[in-house]
Tab-separated table of C-alpha atoms in Angstrom:
chain	number	residue	atom	x	y	z
S	2	MET	CA	10.496	14.967	-2.058
S	3	VAL	CA	9.360	13.554	1.274
S	4	ALA	CA	9.295	16.981	2.903
S	5	GLY	CA	7.329	18.411	-0.023
S	6	SER	CA	4.828	15.563	0.170
S	7	MET	CA	4.405	16.052	3.900
S	8	ALA	CA	3.894	19.794	3.381
S	9	LEU	CA	1.259	19.133	0.705
S	10	ILE	CA	-0.552	16.618	2.928
S	11	LEU	CA	-0.488	19.109	5.787
S	12	ALA	CA	-1.864	21.830	3.497
S	13	ILE	CA	-4.653	19.502	2.304
S	14	THR	CA	-5.666	18.599	5.836
S	15	LEU	CA	-5.635	22.236	6.985
S	16	THR	CA	-7.610	23.566	4.014
S	17	PRO	CA	-10.876	25.080	5.261
S	18	ALA	CA	-13.975	23.182	4.144
S	19	GLU	CA	-15.614	26.387	2.934
S	20	ARG	CA	-12.818	27.031	0.396
S	21	PRO	CA	-13.382	24.466	-2.406
S	22	GLU	CA	-11.221	26.466	-4.809
S	23	TRP	CA	-8.214	25.672	-2.621
S	24	PHE	CA	-8.954	21.943	-2.977
S	25	ALA	CA	-9.103	22.463	-6.748
S	26	ALA	CA	-5.722	24.212	-6.633
S	27	GLU	CA	-4.212	21.368	-4.600
S	28	GLY	CA	-5.617	18.834	-7.074
S	29	ALA	CA	-4.156	20.848	-9.951
S	30	LEU	CA	-0.797	20.909	-8.163
S	31	ILE	CA	-0.870	17.123	-7.805
S	32	MET	CA	-1.775	16.742	-11.492
S	33	SER	CA	1.067	19.062	-12.542
S	34	LEU	CA	3.492	17.071	-10.373
S	35	LEU	CA	2.303	13.877	-12.069
S	36	VAL	CA	3.118	15.443	-15.437
S	37	LEU	CA	6.424	16.880	-14.199
S	38	PHE	CA	7.645	13.556	-12.787
S	39	ARG	CA	6.149	11.552	-15.691
S	40	VAL	CA	3.922	9.404	-13.505
S	41	SER	CA	1.033	7.827	-15.380
S	42	PRO	CA	-2.315	9.280	-14.277
S	43	VAL	CA	-3.884	5.927	-15.169
S	44	LEU	CA	-1.620	4.208	-12.639
S	45	VAL	CA	-2.579	6.730	-9.963
S	46	LEU	CA	-6.287	6.341	-10.757
S	47	ARG	CA	-5.978	2.558	-10.643
S	48	ARG	CA	-4.344	2.702	-7.216
S	49	LEU	CA	-6.888	5.250	-5.996
S	50	LEU	CA	-9.681	2.898	-7.068
S	51	LEU	CA	-7.968	0.081	-5.199
S	52	LEU	CA	-7.870	2.246	-2.058
S	53	SER	CA	-11.323	3.801	-2.541
S	54	PRO	CA	-13.077	1.383	-0.142
S	55	PHE	CA	-11.010	2.866	2.696
S	56	VAL	CA	-11.935	6.403	1.646
S	57	ALA	CA	-15.585	5.384	1.323
S	58	GLY	CA	-15.512	3.720	4.752
S	59	THR	CA	-14.071	6.844	6.337
S	60	ALA	CA	-16.651	9.045	4.638
S	61	LEU	CA	-19.463	6.691	5.654
S	62	ALA	CA	-18.296	6.718	9.267
S	63	ALA	CA	-18.275	10.526	9.193
S	64	ALA	CA	-21.729	10.631	7.582
S	65	LEU	CA	-23.168	8.329	10.228
S	66	GLY	CA	-21.465	10.240	13.035
S	67	PRO	CA	-23.205	12.584	15.465
S	68	HIS	CA	-23.057	15.620	13.161
S	69	GLY	CA	-23.251	13.809	9.802
S	70	ALA	CA	-21.807	16.770	7.943
S	71	GLY	CA	-18.395	17.062	6.397
S	72	TRP	CA	-18.191	13.618	4.870
S	73	ARG	CA	-17.740	15.024	1.361
S	74	VAL	CA	-14.800	17.176	2.449
S	75	LEU	CA	-13.311	14.235	4.328
S	76	ALA	CA	-13.562	12.030	1.233
S	77	LEU	CA	-11.988	14.770	-0.896
S	78	ARG	CA	-9.142	15.293	1.561
S	79	SER	CA	-8.538	11.553	1.811
S	80	GLY	CA	-8.416	11.175	-1.963
S	81	LEU	CA	-5.997	14.076	-2.403
S	82	CYS	CA	-3.736	12.807	0.395
S	83	LEU	CA	-3.728	9.294	-1.085
S	84	ALA	CA	-2.854	10.705	-4.514
S	85	THR	CA	0.056	12.559	-2.889
S	86	VAL	CA	1.300	9.393	-1.187
S	87	ILE	CA	0.988	7.431	-4.440
S	88	LEU	CA	2.979	10.141	-6.219
S	89	LEU	CA	5.635	9.937	-3.501
S	90	SER	CA	5.830	6.152	-3.754
S	91	GLU	CA	6.230	6.336	-7.537
S	92	THR	CA	8.978	8.957	-7.486
S	93	THR	CA	11.066	7.909	-4.481
S	94	ARG	CA	13.004	4.680	-3.985
S	95	PHE	CA	11.942	2.657	-0.956
S	96	GLY	CA	15.465	2.737	0.475
S	97	ASP	CA	15.452	6.531	0.318
S	98	LEU	CA	12.119	6.599	2.153
S	99	LEU	CA	13.530	4.363	4.876
S	100	GLY	CA	16.612	6.575	5.173
S	101	THR	CA	14.393	9.639	5.551
S	102	LEU	CA	12.340	7.890	8.225
S	103	ARG	CA	15.507	6.982	10.131
S	104	ARG	CA	16.820	10.551	9.941
S	105	ALA	CA	13.426	11.809	11.129
S	106	GLY	CA	13.801	9.750	14.310
S	107	VAL	CA	11.399	6.897	13.575
S	108	PRO	CA	12.334	3.960	15.845
S	109	ASP	CA	14.782	1.457	14.347
S	110	LEU	CA	12.450	-1.455	15.044
S	111	LEU	CA	9.737	0.076	12.851
S	112	THR	CA	12.076	0.937	9.972
S	113	THR	CA	13.681	-2.516	10.110
S	114	THR	CA	10.245	-4.140	10.070
S	115	LEU	CA	9.245	-2.043	7.043
S	116	ALA	CA	12.484	-2.987	5.278
S	117	LEU	CA	11.937	-6.691	5.916
S	118	MET	CA	8.304	-6.496	4.802
S	119	HIS	CA	9.384	-4.802	1.576
S	120	ARG	CA	12.157	-7.308	0.979
S	121	TYR	CA	10.078	-10.410	1.566
S	122	ARG	CA	6.904	-9.314	-0.216
S	123	PHE	CA	8.566	-10.396	-3.449
S	124	VAL	CA	9.319	-13.812	-1.971
S	125	LEU	CA	5.704	-14.072	-0.809
S	126	ALA	CA	4.396	-13.088	-4.249
S	127	GLU	CA	6.633	-15.642	-5.929
S	128	GLU	CA	5.478	-18.347	-3.530
S	129	SER	CA	1.802	-17.505	-4.121
S	130	VAL	CA	2.228	-17.694	-7.913
S	131	ARG	CA	3.958	-21.067	-7.574
S	132	MET	CA	1.191	-22.408	-5.325
S	133	ALA	CA	-1.578	-21.077	-7.604
S	134	ARG	CA	0.053	-22.745	-10.594
S	135	ALA	CA	0.296	-26.038	-8.708
S	136	ARG	CA	-3.370	-25.775	-7.664
S	137	ALA	CA	-4.473	-25.043	-11.234
S	138	ALA	CA	-2.529	-28.067	-12.479
S	139	ARG	CA	-4.305	-30.355	-10.008
S	140	SER	CA	-7.881	-29.053	-10.301
S	141	PHE	CA	-10.154	-29.678	-13.251
S	142	THR	CA	-13.340	-27.858	-12.213
S	143	LYS	CA	-14.048	-24.227	-13.018
S	144	GLY	CA	-16.924	-23.627	-10.582
S	145	ARG	CA	-17.044	-20.318	-8.736
S	146	ARG	CA	-17.690	-21.974	-5.349
S	147	PHE	CA	-14.718	-24.281	-5.806
S	148	ALA	CA	-12.525	-21.342	-6.804
S	149	TRP	CA	-13.390	-19.470	-3.585
S	150	MET	CA	-12.787	-22.506	-1.393
S	151	SER	CA	-9.569	-23.269	-3.221
S	152	SER	CA	-8.356	-19.677	-2.924
S	153	ALA	CA	-9.105	-19.629	0.790
S	154	SER	CA	-7.081	-22.788	1.360
S	155	LEU	CA	-4.323	-21.390	-0.861
S	156	VAL	CA	-4.057	-18.262	1.310
S	157	GLY	CA	-3.927	-20.407	4.448
S	158	ARG	CA	-1.190	-22.589	3.014
S	159	LEU	CA	0.682	-19.525	1.810
S	160	PHE	CA	0.881	-18.163	5.359
S	161	VAL	CA	2.031	-21.529	6.688
S	162	ASN	CA	4.673	-21.840	3.961
S	163	ALA	CA	5.785	-18.240	4.487
S	164	SER	CA	6.223	-18.744	8.225
S	165	LEU	CA	8.178	-21.970	7.650
S	166	ARG	CA	10.375	-20.181	5.128
S	167	ALA	CA	10.910	-17.309	7.589
S	168	GLU	CA	12.029	-19.807	10.243
S	169	ARG	CA	14.500	-21.352	7.782
S	170	VAL	CA	15.878	-17.907	6.921
S	171	TYR	CA	16.191	-17.069	10.632
S	172	ASP	CA	17.983	-20.354	11.351
S	173	ALA	CA	20.352	-19.739	8.437
S	174	MET	CA	21.116	-16.243	9.717
S	175	CYS	CA	21.831	-17.590	13.213
S	176	ALA	CA	24.085	-20.311	11.750
S	177	ARG	CA	26.127	-17.614	9.982
S	178	GLY	CA	26.724	-15.735	13.206
S	179	GLY	CA	23.635	-13.532	13.445
S	180	SER	CA	22.288	-12.761	16.885
S	181	PRO	CA	19.187	-14.756	17.931
């Protein structure tokens, strides 16, 4: 699956700008793969909308560049490549992706960092929900300004709590015989 996704991304990036029918064919291929692997198109669209500011920023940078042309093709390519990556992430387990990266020769430090980030994102999400619940229990105002200030302090505290928790995990690993 990873090799097929990489081949599709390579094909999208090498598609000539003057051949829009090829882009349509690549989009149709992605849609057929969504149907084949039973991935919800609504989920893919939702994630594409979440990532659309990055696509728009890239297209805007290309439009404001020295030539100014090609921003539409760049936005189209970016959207198709993101849809391919979303499809890959929905159909492949994260552990399998890490194994493929290791076999492809990606440095161990990078794959280990990705594995730890994936493992502890759930801990971070749980901690943020707990802190948001505690904040909501202590605050009685519903003002928009207060909500922004409160959210900003919540994010700051979340990073402090996460780093303290990471230190405790590291100390526990060292106490059990892990290398410092």
